[in-house]
mmCIF file of C-alpha atoms in Angstrom:
data_model
loop_
_atom_site.group_PDB
_atom_site.id
_atom_site.type_symbol
_atom_site.label_atom_id
_atom_site.label_comp_id
_atom_site.label_asym_id
_atom_site.label_seq_id
_atom_site.Cartn_x
_atom_site.Cartn_y
_atom_site.Cartn_z
ATOM 1 C CA UNK A 1 2.363 -19.183 -28.402
ATOM 2 C CA UNK A 2 0.496 -20.306 -25.317
ATOM 3 C CA UNK A 3 1.869 -18.412 -22.316
ATOM 4 C CA UNK A 4 1.008 -19.285 -18.717
ATOM 5 C CA UNK A 5 1.388 -16.581 -16.061
ATOM 6 C CA UNK A 6 1.328 -17.813 -12.458
ATOM 7 C CA UNK A 7 0.661 -15.557 -9.475
ATOM 8 C CA UNK A 8 -0.717 -16.819 -6.176
ATOM 9 C CA UNK A 9 -2.899 -13.771 -5.496
ATOM 10 C CA UNK A 10 -3.915 -10.816 -7.665
ATOM 11 C CA UNK A 11 -5.111 -7.456 -6.340
ATOM 12 C CA UNK A 12 -4.988 -4.179 -8.274
ATOM 13 C CA UNK A 13 -2.459 -2.220 -6.196
ATOM 14 C CA UNK A 14 0.442 -4.639 -5.670
ATOM 15 C CA UNK A 15 3.690 -3.889 -7.517
ATOM 16 C CA UNK A 16 4.238 -7.477 -8.721
ATOM 17 C CA UNK A 17 0.567 -7.744 -9.665
ATOM 18 C CA UNK A 18 0.685 -4.580 -11.734
ATOM 19 C CA UNK A 19 3.867 -5.705 -13.483
ATOM 20 C CA UNK A 20 2.331 -9.113 -14.186
ATOM 21 C CA UNK A 21 -0.783 -7.633 -15.766
ATOM 22 C CA UNK A 22 1.223 -5.130 -17.818
ATOM 23 C CA UNK A 23 3.447 -7.880 -19.225
ATOM 24 C CA UNK A 24 0.486 -10.190 -19.841
ATOM 25 C CA UNK A 25 -1.283 -7.460 -21.803
ATOM 26 C CA UNK A 26 1.863 -6.779 -23.818
ATOM 27 C CA UNK A 27 2.094 -10.473 -24.705
ATOM 28 C CA UNK A 28 -1.584 -10.660 -25.657
ATOM 29 C CA UNK A 29 -1.213 -7.559 -27.832
ATOM 30 C CA UNK A 30 1.626 -9.334 -29.646
ATOM 31 C CA UNK A 31 -0.742 -12.140 -30.599
ATOM 32 C CA UNK A 32 0.001 -14.720 -27.918
ATOM 33 C CA UNK A 33 -2.594 -16.746 -26.023
ATOM 34 C CA UNK A 34 -2.269 -15.759 -22.363
ATOM 35 C CA UNK A 35 -3.699 -17.491 -19.309
ATOM 36 C CA UNK A 36 -3.220 -16.287 -15.741
ATOM 37 C CA UNK A 37 -3.324 -19.047 -13.106
ATOM 38 C CA UNK A 38 -4.099 -17.777 -9.620
ATOM 39 C CA UNK A 39 -5.720 -18.671 -6.323
ATOM 40 C CA UNK A 40 -7.418 -15.294 -5.892
ATOM 41 C CA UNK A 41 -8.437 -12.464 -8.225
ATOM 42 C CA UNK A 42 -9.560 -9.083 -6.926
ATOM 43 C CA UNK A 43 -10.302 -6.365 -9.421
ATOM 44 C CA UNK A 44 -11.477 -5.918 -12.983
ATOM 45 C CA UNK A 45 -11.038 -8.607 -15.665
ATOM 46 C CA UNK A 46 -7.578 -8.446 -17.286
ATOM 47 C CA UNK A 47 -8.788 -7.540 -20.769
ATOM 48 C CA UNK A 48 -9.100 -8.966 -24.230
ATOM 49 C CA UNK A 49 -6.978 -11.991 -25.103
ATOM 50 C CA UNK A 50 -6.272 -12.949 -21.464
ATOM 51 C CA UNK A 51 -8.045 -15.712 -19.553
ATOM 52 C CA UNK A 52 -7.987 -16.024 -15.759
ATOM 53 C CA UNK A 53 -7.867 -19.586 -14.439
ATOM 54 C CA UNK A 54 -9.014 -19.396 -10.820
ATOM 55 C CA UNK A 55 -7.884 -22.262 -8.582
ATOM 56 C CA UNK A 56 -8.895 -21.263 -5.042
ATOM 57 C CA UNK A 57 -7.801 -23.247 -2.002
ATOM 58 C CA UNK A 58 -8.798 -22.721 1.616
ATOM 59 C CA UNK A 59 -7.908 -23.487 5.207
ATOM 60 C CA UNK A 60 -4.722 -24.477 6.982
ATOM 61 C CA UNK A 61 -1.438 -22.677 7.538
ATOM 62 C CA UNK A 62 -0.110 -20.264 4.953
ATOM 63 C CA UNK A 63 2.549 -22.584 3.546
ATOM 64 C CA UNK A 64 0.113 -25.504 3.385
ATOM 65 C CA UNK A 65 -2.361 -23.400 1.408
ATOM 66 C CA UNK A 66 0.457 -22.478 -0.933
ATOM 67 C CA UNK A 67 1.401 -26.149 -1.323
ATOM 68 C CA UNK A 68 -2.170 -27.044 -2.260
ATOM 69 C CA UNK A 69 -2.364 -24.119 -4.667
ATOM 70 C CA UNK A 70 0.926 -25.113 -6.315
ATOM 71 C CA UNK A 71 -0.346 -28.673 -6.675
ATOM 72 C CA UNK A 72 -3.566 -27.415 -8.296
ATOM 73 C CA UNK A 73 -1.708 -25.067 -10.653
ATOM 74 C CA UNK A 74 0.796 -27.770 -11.599
ATOM 75 C CA UNK A 75 -1.964 -30.232 -12.448
ATOM 76 C CA UNK A 76 -3.771 -27.657 -14.587
ATOM 77 C CA UNK A 77 -0.553 -26.666 -16.392
ATOM 78 C CA UNK A 78 0.144 -30.325 -17.130
ATOM 79 C CA UNK A 79 -3.259 -30.573 -18.801
ATOM 80 C CA UNK A 80 -3.016 -27.249 -20.683
ATOM 81 C CA UNK A 81 0.572 -27.729 -21.942
ATOM 82 C CA UNK A 82 1.621 -24.074 -22.392
ATOM 83 C CA UNK A 83 4.749 -23.185 -24.355
ATOM 84 C CA UNK A 84 6.167 -21.138 -21.479
ATOM 85 C CA UNK A 85 5.371 -20.884 -17.756
ATOM 86 C CA UNK A 86 6.152 -17.498 -16.214
ATOM 87 C CA UNK A 87 5.944 -17.277 -12.428
ATOM 88 C CA UNK A 88 5.584 -14.223 -10.217
ATOM 89 C CA UNK A 89 5.881 -16.419 -7.135
ATOM 90 C CA UNK A 90 8.497 -19.118 -6.565
ATOM 91 C CA UNK A 91 7.458 -22.699 -7.256
ATOM 92 C CA UNK A 92 8.712 -25.778 -9.130
ATOM 93 C CA UNK A 93 8.038 -26.090 -12.838
ATOM 94 C CA UNK A 94 8.701 -22.508 -13.961
ATOM 95 C CA UNK A 95 10.484 -21.624 -17.175
ATOM 96 C CA UNK A 96 10.822 -17.973 -16.132
ATOM 97 C CA UNK A 97 10.673 -16.339 -12.708
ATOM 98 C CA UNK A 98 9.980 -12.615 -12.374
ATOM 99 C CA UNK A 99 11.883 -11.849 -9.162
ATOM 100 C CA UNK A 100 9.526 -9.429 -7.463
ATOM 101 C CA UNK A 101 10.446 -10.669 -3.957
ATOM 102 C CA UNK A 102 13.836 -10.650 -2.202
ATOM 103 C CA UNK A 103 15.822 -13.830 -1.642
ATOM 104 C CA UNK A 104 13.890 -15.882 0.920
ATOM 105 C CA UNK A 105 16.799 -17.818 2.390
ATOM 106 C CA UNK A 106 18.896 -14.656 2.761
ATOM 107 C CA UNK A 107 16.162 -12.967 4.766
ATOM 108 C CA UNK A 108 15.534 -16.109 6.800
ATOM 109 C CA UNK A 109 19.167 -16.106 7.940
ATOM 110 C CA UNK A 110 19.494 -12.336 8.362
ATOM 111 C CA UNK A 111 16.184 -11.623 10.099
ATOM 112 C CA UNK A 112 15.168 -14.865 11.845
ATOM 113 C CA UNK A 113 16.709 -17.169 14.450
ATOM 114 C CA UNK A 114 17.831 -20.741 13.914
ATOM 115 C CA UNK A 115 14.605 -22.159 15.348
ATOM 116 C CA UNK A 116 12.647 -20.653 12.451
ATOM 117 C CA UNK A 117 14.846 -22.575 10.040
ATOM 118 C CA UNK A 118 13.595 -25.824 11.572
ATOM 119 C CA UNK A 119 9.955 -25.098 10.777
ATOM 120 C CA UNK A 120 7.867 -26.603 8.009
ATOM 121 C CA UNK A 121 7.214 -23.120 6.645
ATOM 122 C CA UNK A 122 10.925 -22.473 6.182
ATOM 123 C CA UNK A 123 11.537 -25.859 4.565
ATOM 124 C CA UNK A 124 8.639 -25.378 2.147
ATOM 125 C CA UNK A 125 9.538 -21.875 0.939
ATOM 126 C CA UNK A 126 13.258 -22.679 0.820
ATOM 127 C CA UNK A 127 12.469 -25.687 -1.395
ATOM 128 C CA UNK A 128 10.341 -23.495 -3.704
ATOM 129 C CA UNK A 129 13.187 -21.010 -4.044
ATOM 130 C CA UNK A 130 15.716 -23.796 -4.651
ATOM 131 C CA UNK A 131 13.507 -25.169 -7.432
ATOM 132 C CA UNK A 132 13.828 -21.818 -9.196
ATOM 133 C CA UNK A 133 17.395 -20.813 -8.371
ATOM 134 C CA UNK A 134 19.191 -24.152 -8.046
ATOM 135 C CA UNK A 135 22.436 -24.456 -9.975
ATOM 136 C CA UNK A 136 21.272 -27.515 -11.916
ATOM 137 C CA UNK A 137 17.956 -25.957 -12.940
ATOM 138 C CA UNK A 138 17.014 -24.219 -16.170
ATOM 139 C CA UNK A 139 14.650 -21.461 -14.994
ATOM 140 C CA UNK A 140 15.452 -17.978 -16.305
ATOM 141 C CA UNK A 141 15.288 -15.197 -13.715
ATOM 142 C CA UNK A 142 14.162 -11.659 -14.544
ATOM 143 C CA UNK A 143 15.754 -9.326 -11.978
ATOM 144 C CA UNK A 144 14.613 -5.835 -11.109
ATOM 145 C CA UNK A 145 17.966 -4.892 -9.560
ATOM 146 C CA UNK A 146 21.487 -6.186 -10.163
ATOM 147 C CA UNK A 147 22.284 -6.479 -6.460
ATOM 148 C CA UNK A 148 19.895 -9.423 -6.071
ATOM 149 C CA UNK A 149 21.990 -11.521 -8.463
ATOM 150 C CA UNK A 150 24.976 -11.599 -6.112
ATOM 151 C CA UNK A 151 22.719 -12.528 -3.195
ATOM 152 C CA UNK A 152 21.144 -15.452 -5.058
ATOM 153 C CA UNK A 153 24.501 -16.625 -6.364
ATOM 154 C CA UNK A 154 25.966 -16.605 -2.873
ATOM 155 C CA UNK A 155 23.358 -19.164 -1.797
ATOM 156 C CA UNK A 156 22.666 -21.111 -4.993
ATOM 157 C CA UNK A 157 25.620 -20.548 -7.389
ATOM 158 C CA UNK A 158 23.113 -19.893 -10.175
ATOM 159 C CA UNK A 159 24.894 -19.436 -13.541
ATOM 160 C CA UNK A 160 25.129 -15.872 -14.852
ATOM 161 C CA UNK A 161 23.432 -16.815 -18.121
ATOM 162 C CA UNK A 162 20.091 -17.486 -16.427
ATOM 163 C CA UNK A 163 19.810 -13.938 -15.051
ATOM 164 C CA UNK A 164 18.334 -11.011 -16.984
ATOM 165 C CA UNK A 165 18.527 -7.599 -15.263
ATOM 166 C CA UNK A 166 15.690 -5.356 -16.449
ATOM 167 C CA UNK A 167 15.731 -1.618 -16.845
ATOM 168 C CA UNK A 168 12.730 -0.236 -14.942
ATOM 169 C CA UNK A 169 9.551 0.263 -16.913
ATOM 170 C CA UNK A 170 8.763 3.969 -17.224
ATOM 171 C CA UNK A 171 4.999 4.591 -17.064
ATOM 172 C CA UNK A 172 4.901 7.721 -19.230
ATOM 173 C CA UNK A 173 1.346 7.049 -20.401
ATOM 174 C CA UNK A 174 0.046 7.082 -16.815
ATOM 175 C CA UNK A 175 1.004 10.742 -16.470
ATOM 176 C CA UNK A 176 0.266 12.052 -19.934
ATOM 177 C CA UNK A 177 -2.637 14.452 -20.021
ATOM 178 C CA UNK A 178 -2.514 15.289 -16.284
ATOM 179 C CA UNK A 179 -2.133 19.003 -15.674
ATOM 180 C CA UNK A 180 0.005 19.589 -12.576
ATOM 181 C CA UNK A 181 -1.784 22.763 -11.490
ATOM 182 C CA UNK A 182 -5.222 21.156 -11.852
ATOM 183 C CA UNK A 183 -4.070 18.042 -10.002
ATOM 184 C CA UNK A 184 -2.684 20.178 -7.185
ATOM 185 C CA UNK A 185 -5.996 22.011 -6.787
ATOM 186 C CA UNK A 186 -7.997 18.771 -7.003
ATOM 187 C CA UNK A 187 -5.968 17.008 -4.299
ATOM 188 C CA UNK A 188 -6.387 19.894 -1.878
ATOM 189 C CA UNK A 189 -10.096 20.199 -2.630
ATOM 190 C CA UNK A 190 -10.711 16.444 -2.186
ATOM 191 C CA UNK A 191 -9.126 16.307 1.250
ATOM 192 C CA UNK A 192 -10.303 19.709 2.474
ATOM 193 C CA UNK A 193 -6.842 21.275 2.596
ATOM 194 C CA UNK A 194 -5.937 24.950 2.111
ATOM 195 C CA UNK A 195 -4.550 26.032 -1.242
ATOM 196 C CA UNK A 196 -1.175 26.639 0.398
ATOM 197 C CA UNK A 197 -0.932 23.099 1.840
ATOM 198 C CA UNK A 198 2.277 21.127 1.378
ATOM 199 C CA UNK A 199 1.370 17.477 0.746
ATOM 200 C CA UNK A 200 3.755 14.615 1.535
ATOM 201 C CA UNK A 201 2.626 11.491 -0.298
ATOM 202 C CA UNK A 202 3.285 7.904 0.733
ATOM 203 C CA UNK A 203 2.037 5.003 -1.404
ATOM 204 C CA UNK A 204 2.222 1.344 -0.415
ATOM 205 C CA UNK A 205 0.403 -1.428 1.375
ATOM 206 C CA UNK A 206 1.870 -2.959 4.549
ATOM 207 C CA UNK A 207 2.327 0.304 6.422
ATOM 208 C CA UNK A 208 5.026 -0.862 8.855
ATOM 209 C CA UNK A 209 7.217 -2.431 6.158
ATOM 210 C CA UNK A 210 6.837 0.680 3.990
ATOM 211 C CA UNK A 211 7.767 2.938 6.920
ATOM 212 C CA UNK A 212 4.607 4.957 7.489
ATOM 213 C CA UNK A 213 5.401 5.107 11.209
ATOM 214 C CA UNK A 214 8.788 6.640 10.363
ATOM 215 C CA UNK A 215 7.094 9.252 8.205
ATOM 216 C CA UNK A 216 4.620 10.106 10.978
ATOM 217 C CA UNK A 217 7.479 10.559 13.457
ATOM 218 C CA UNK A 218 9.312 12.793 10.980
ATOM 219 C CA UNK A 219 6.227 14.991 10.527
ATOM 220 C CA UNK A 220 5.860 15.229 14.308
ATOM 221 C CA UNK A 221 9.507 16.361 14.558
ATOM 222 C CA UNK A 222 9.094 19.209 12.056
ATOM 223 C CA UNK A 223 9.501 22.764 13.299
ATOM 224 C CA UNK A 224 6.121 24.289 13.951
ATOM 225 C CA UNK A 225 6.640 26.774 11.103
ATOM 226 C CA UNK A 226 6.771 23.847 8.631
ATOM 227 C CA UNK A 227 4.313 21.470 10.315
ATOM 228 C CA UNK A 228 1.477 24.007 10.395
ATOM 229 C CA UNK A 229 0.951 23.844 6.646
ATOM 230 C CA UNK A 230 2.041 20.231 5.999
ATOM 231 C CA UNK A 231 -0.059 17.074 5.629
ATOM 232 C CA UNK A 232 0.967 13.432 5.166
ATOM 233 C CA UNK A 233 -1.282 11.570 2.696
ATOM 234 C CA UNK A 234 -0.841 7.778 2.977
ATOM 235 C CA UNK A 235 -2.396 5.539 0.308
ATOM 236 C CA UNK A 236 -2.455 1.780 0.818
ATOM 237 C CA UNK A 237 -4.189 -1.431 1.814
ATOM 238 C CA UNK A 238 -3.588 -2.118 5.507
ATOM 239 C CA UNK A 239 -5.147 -1.828 8.931
ATOM 240 C CA UNK A 240 -4.672 1.806 9.970
ATOM 241 C CA UNK A 241 -5.352 1.569 13.718
ATOM 242 C CA UNK A 242 -1.729 1.442 14.899
ATOM 243 C CA UNK A 243 -0.722 4.340 12.644
ATOM 244 C CA UNK A 244 -3.641 6.474 13.786
ATOM 245 C CA UNK A 245 -2.763 5.707 17.408
ATOM 246 C CA UNK A 246 0.859 6.712 16.822
ATOM 247 C CA UNK A 247 -0.186 9.983 15.192
ATOM 248 C CA UNK A 248 -2.516 10.731 18.111
ATOM 249 C CA UNK A 249 0.219 9.961 20.634
ATOM 250 C CA UNK A 250 2.602 12.333 18.832
ATOM 251 C CA UNK A 251 -0.043 15.036 18.460
ATOM 252 C CA UNK A 252 -0.152 15.021 14.651
ATOM 253 C CA UNK A 253 -3.383 13.123 13.978
ATOM 254 C CA UNK A 254 -4.699 16.251 12.241
ATOM 255 C CA UNK A 255 -1.682 16.104 9.871
ATOM 256 C CA UNK A 256 -2.364 12.504 8.750
ATOM 257 C CA UNK A 257 -4.747 11.503 5.952
ATOM 258 C CA UNK A 258 -5.254 7.773 5.316
ATOM 259 C CA UNK A 259 -6.958 6.405 2.229
ATOM 260 C CA UNK A 260 -7.194 2.884 0.829
ATOM 261 C CA UNK A 261 -5.626 1.771 -2.448
ATOM 262 C CA UNK A 262 -6.912 3.685 -5.435
ATOM 263 C CA UNK A 263 -6.442 3.883 -9.175
ATOM 264 C CA UNK A 264 -5.608 7.606 -9.468
ATOM 265 C CA UNK A 265 -2.159 7.535 -7.855
ATOM 266 C CA UNK A 266 -0.616 9.346 -10.870
ATOM 267 C CA UNK A 267 -2.971 12.283 -10.239
ATOM 268 C CA UNK A 268 -2.056 12.272 -6.534
ATOM 269 C CA UNK A 269 1.630 12.311 -7.438
ATOM 270 C CA UNK A 270 1.165 15.211 -9.826
ATOM 271 C CA UNK A 271 -0.711 17.099 -7.111
ATOM 272 C CA UNK A 272 1.683 16.439 -4.220
ATOM 273 C CA UNK A 273 4.954 18.112 -3.206
ATOM 274 C CA UNK A 274 7.110 15.197 -2.040
ATOM 275 C CA UNK A 275 7.111 11.384 -1.952
ATOM 276 C CA UNK A 276 8.360 9.649 1.194
ATOM 277 C CA UNK A 277 9.248 5.941 1.067
ATOM 278 C CA UNK A 278 11.097 5.088 4.267
ATOM 279 C CA UNK A 279 10.704 1.330 3.780
ATOM 280 C CA UNK A 280 12.328 -1.250 6.038
ATOM 281 C CA UNK A 281 12.638 -3.624 3.090
ATOM 282 C CA UNK A 282 11.780 -3.183 -0.579
ATOM 283 C CA UNK A 283 13.184 -5.260 -3.421
ATOM 284 C CA UNK A 284 12.668 -2.495 -5.997
ATOM 285 C CA UNK A 285 9.938 0.066 -5.335
ATOM 286 C CA UNK A 286 7.971 0.836 -8.485
ATOM 287 C CA UNK A 287 6.485 3.833 -6.702
ATOM 288 C CA UNK A 288 9.924 5.516 -6.818
ATOM 289 C CA UNK A 289 10.058 5.285 -10.608
ATOM 290 C CA UNK A 290 6.494 6.563 -10.833
ATOM 291 C CA UNK A 291 7.322 9.545 -8.630
ATOM 292 C CA UNK A 292 10.398 10.391 -10.682
ATOM 293 C CA UNK A 293 8.354 10.126 -13.887
ATOM 294 C CA UNK A 294 5.885 12.584 -12.360
ATOM 295 C CA UNK A 295 8.670 14.998 -11.440
ATOM 296 C CA UNK A 296 7.979 14.433 -7.734
ATOM 297 C CA UNK A 297 11.059 14.651 -5.461
ATOM 298 C CA UNK A 298 11.747 11.571 -3.340
ATOM 299 C CA UNK A 299 12.928 10.861 0.211
ATOM 300 C CA UNK A 300 13.805 7.145 0.396
ATOM 301 C CA UNK A 301 15.782 4.613 2.423
ATOM 302 C CA UNK A 302 18.719 2.916 0.709
ATOM 303 C CA UNK A 303 17.297 -0.588 1.314
ATOM 304 C CA UNK A 304 14.929 -0.005 -1.625
ATOM 305 C CA UNK A 305 16.341 -1.467 -4.832
ATOM 306 C CA UNK A 306 15.278 1.475 -6.979
ATOM 307 C CA UNK A 307 16.836 3.958 -4.532
ATOM 308 C CA UNK A 308 19.926 3.596 -6.720
ATOM 309 C CA UNK A 309 17.995 5.360 -9.496
ATOM 310 C CA UNK A 310 16.975 8.172 -7.146
ATOM 311 C CA UNK A 311 20.640 8.647 -6.245
ATOM 312 C CA UNK A 312 21.879 8.403 -9.838
ATOM 313 C CA UNK A 313 19.322 10.948 -11.005
ATOM 314 C CA UNK A 314 19.791 13.340 -8.104
ATOM 315 C CA UNK A 315 16.014 13.129 -7.690
ATOM 316 C CA UNK A 316 15.904 13.567 -3.924
ATOM 317 C CA UNK A 317 17.607 12.304 -0.762
ATOM 318 C CA UNK A 318 18.564 8.701 0.031
ATOM 319 C CA UNK A 319 18.802 7.780 3.718
ATOM 320 C CA UNK A 320 21.712 5.411 4.507
ATOM 321 C CA UNK A 321 21.580 2.225 6.559
ATOM 322 C CA UNK A 322 21.353 1.653 9.428
ATOM 323 C CA UNK A 323 18.238 3.794 9.576
ATOM 324 C CA UNK A 324 18.412 6.800 11.903
ATOM 325 C CA UNK A 325 15.129 8.569 12.664
ATOM 326 C CA UNK A 326 16.906 11.838 13.413
ATOM 327 C CA UNK A 327 18.519 11.772 9.975
ATOM 328 C CA UNK A 328 15.117 11.296 8.399
ATOM 329 C CA UNK A 329 13.638 14.101 10.493
ATOM 330 C CA UNK A 330 16.386 16.460 9.321
ATOM 331 C CA UNK A 331 16.114 15.349 5.675
ATOM 332 C CA UNK A 332 12.349 15.876 5.609
ATOM 333 C CA UNK A 333 12.667 19.325 7.189
ATOM 334 C CA UNK A 334 15.319 20.277 4.635
ATOM 335 C CA UNK A 335 13.193 19.147 1.682
ATOM 336 C CA UNK A 336 10.082 20.922 2.932
ATOM 337 C CA UNK A 337 11.961 24.141 3.678
ATOM 338 C CA UNK A 338 13.358 24.479 0.154
ATOM 339 C CA UNK A 339 10.816 24.648 -2.701
ATOM 340 C CA UNK A 340 13.663 25.550 -5.074
ATOM 341 C CA UNK A 341 15.586 22.349 -4.257
ATOM 342 C CA UNK A 342 12.380 20.311 -4.571
ATOM 343 C CA UNK A 343 11.854 21.707 -8.063
ATOM 344 C CA UNK A 344 15.433 20.793 -9.010
ATOM 345 C CA UNK A 345 15.103 17.250 -7.628
ATOM 346 C CA UNK A 346 11.774 16.773 -9.377
ATOM 347 C CA UNK A 347 13.096 17.939 -12.743
ATOM 348 C CA UNK A 348 16.205 15.752 -12.399
ATOM 349 C CA UNK A 349 14.030 12.687 -11.803
ATOM 350 C CA UNK A 350 11.780 13.509 -14.731
ATOM 351 C CA UNK A 351 14.765 13.869 -17.102
ATOM 352 C CA UNK A 352 16.325 10.635 -15.834
ATOM 353 C CA UNK A 353 13.221 8.513 -16.383
ATOM 354 C CA UNK A 354 12.588 10.123 -19.776
ATOM 355 C CA UNK A 355 16.096 9.066 -20.812
ATOM 356 C CA UNK A 356 15.459 5.459 -19.730
ATOM 357 C CA UNK A 357 12.156 5.465 -21.590
ATOM 358 C CA UNK A 358 13.947 6.588 -24.754
ATOM 359 C CA UNK A 359 16.417 3.675 -24.462
ATOM 360 C CA UNK A 360 14.093 0.915 -23.252
ATOM 361 C CA UNK A 361 11.600 -0.970 -25.392
ATOM 362 C CA UNK A 362 8.142 -0.549 -23.811
ATOM 363 C CA UNK A 363 7.547 -4.281 -24.362
ATOM 364 C CA UNK A 364 10.980 -5.414 -23.160
ATOM 365 C CA UNK A 365 9.714 -8.267 -20.996
ATOM 366 C CA UNK A 366 7.363 -9.623 -23.677
ATOM 367 C CA UNK A 367 10.208 -9.656 -26.191
ATOM 368 C CA UNK A 368 12.470 -11.440 -23.716
ATOM 369 C CA UNK A 369 9.811 -14.078 -23.008
ATOM 370 C CA UNK A 370 9.489 -14.732 -26.741
ATOM 371 C CA UNK A 371 13.259 -15.218 -26.985
ATOM 372 C CA UNK A 372 13.306 -17.633 -24.036
ATOM 373 C CA UNK A 373 10.368 -19.569 -25.485
ATOM 374 C CA UNK A 374 12.188 -19.913 -28.815
ATOM 375 C CA UNK A 375 15.257 -21.266 -27.033
ATOM 376 C CA UNK A 376 13.072 -23.727 -25.160
ATOM 377 C CA UNK A 377 11.549 -24.955 -28.418
ATOM 378 C CA UNK A 378 14.982 -25.419 -29.964
ATOM 379 C CA UNK A 379 16.072 -27.412 -26.935
ATOM 380 C CA UNK A 380 13.141 -29.747 -27.505
ATOM 381 C CA UNK A 381 13.917 -30.039 -31.216
ATOM 382 C CA UNK A 382 10.716 -28.250 -32.258
ATOM 383 C CA UNK A 383 10.354 -25.708 -35.054
#
């Protein structure tokens, strides 16, 4: 089959981007012809059997650029006539939408005033979401968490049969062959830390949304006995100036290590002591599943979709909403003060993800796309 994957922008460290490329490779390995249609590609070529169709647009406001890109992609898809169009951003004309972003209209009403809902930007993105989720449509929706279904149905009354809730993909291969003791030594050597250093890891671009400022404040609030041998290692693509300034103001700039996105996150996880993900919003949070797979205990806010897996596994502590910085400060101090509890949380997460991996097909999404494509063919009366 000819499969079209649509994503507005590709860069190597985004969660949706990584999922897209993983699924595309699975489909290509199963013998399908795969093309990725995008406005921007940063990183290595996708690999054998996958073609990248680059349709760059420039200038104007964000939503106008997106409109031009959608127009360009739509025209190219019309010419190429794929059997199935799989989108990782919302736009008209999709057969399948991989819901890597939260409901736009829900956030627009919960987080913005009524004036925003009069803007052209709101009207454009709301129309794109309606094209995917509308009750009369036919687009299938792949959900990362079940809670998003009720949110979409509250706004769009989308039929149950169009939703497919996915078990998280467990990246066992990413961690195979990494020795924990060697990784621990390597991380401390790379960043010039003492052998006894306790390393708190945070992974994610968009530092404010992911809660790096909250983590910095929690480190600053640690008792001196804990803070003296603790470092916060933040990995992500963002401008660091505000975070550095905050750390300086709180007197913990020497406890903060910032590094851009990198490909060896599994090694960093295996060499760290704790993952912190105090996000303000996060549809799922692939990094949480990765940490659990690595046996790394997790401190996370409950707004993250995959926090439910942390709680179910007993793989760390989940901070309730509304967020309270003092609660986070206390939770971090507790986790750092108890190596025995950290070991128990880490092992619980590792067992939990191993169990999911044993039950979940590693090519679940590719198999589901094949099934949807077959249904589409039947609907058109094709063999």
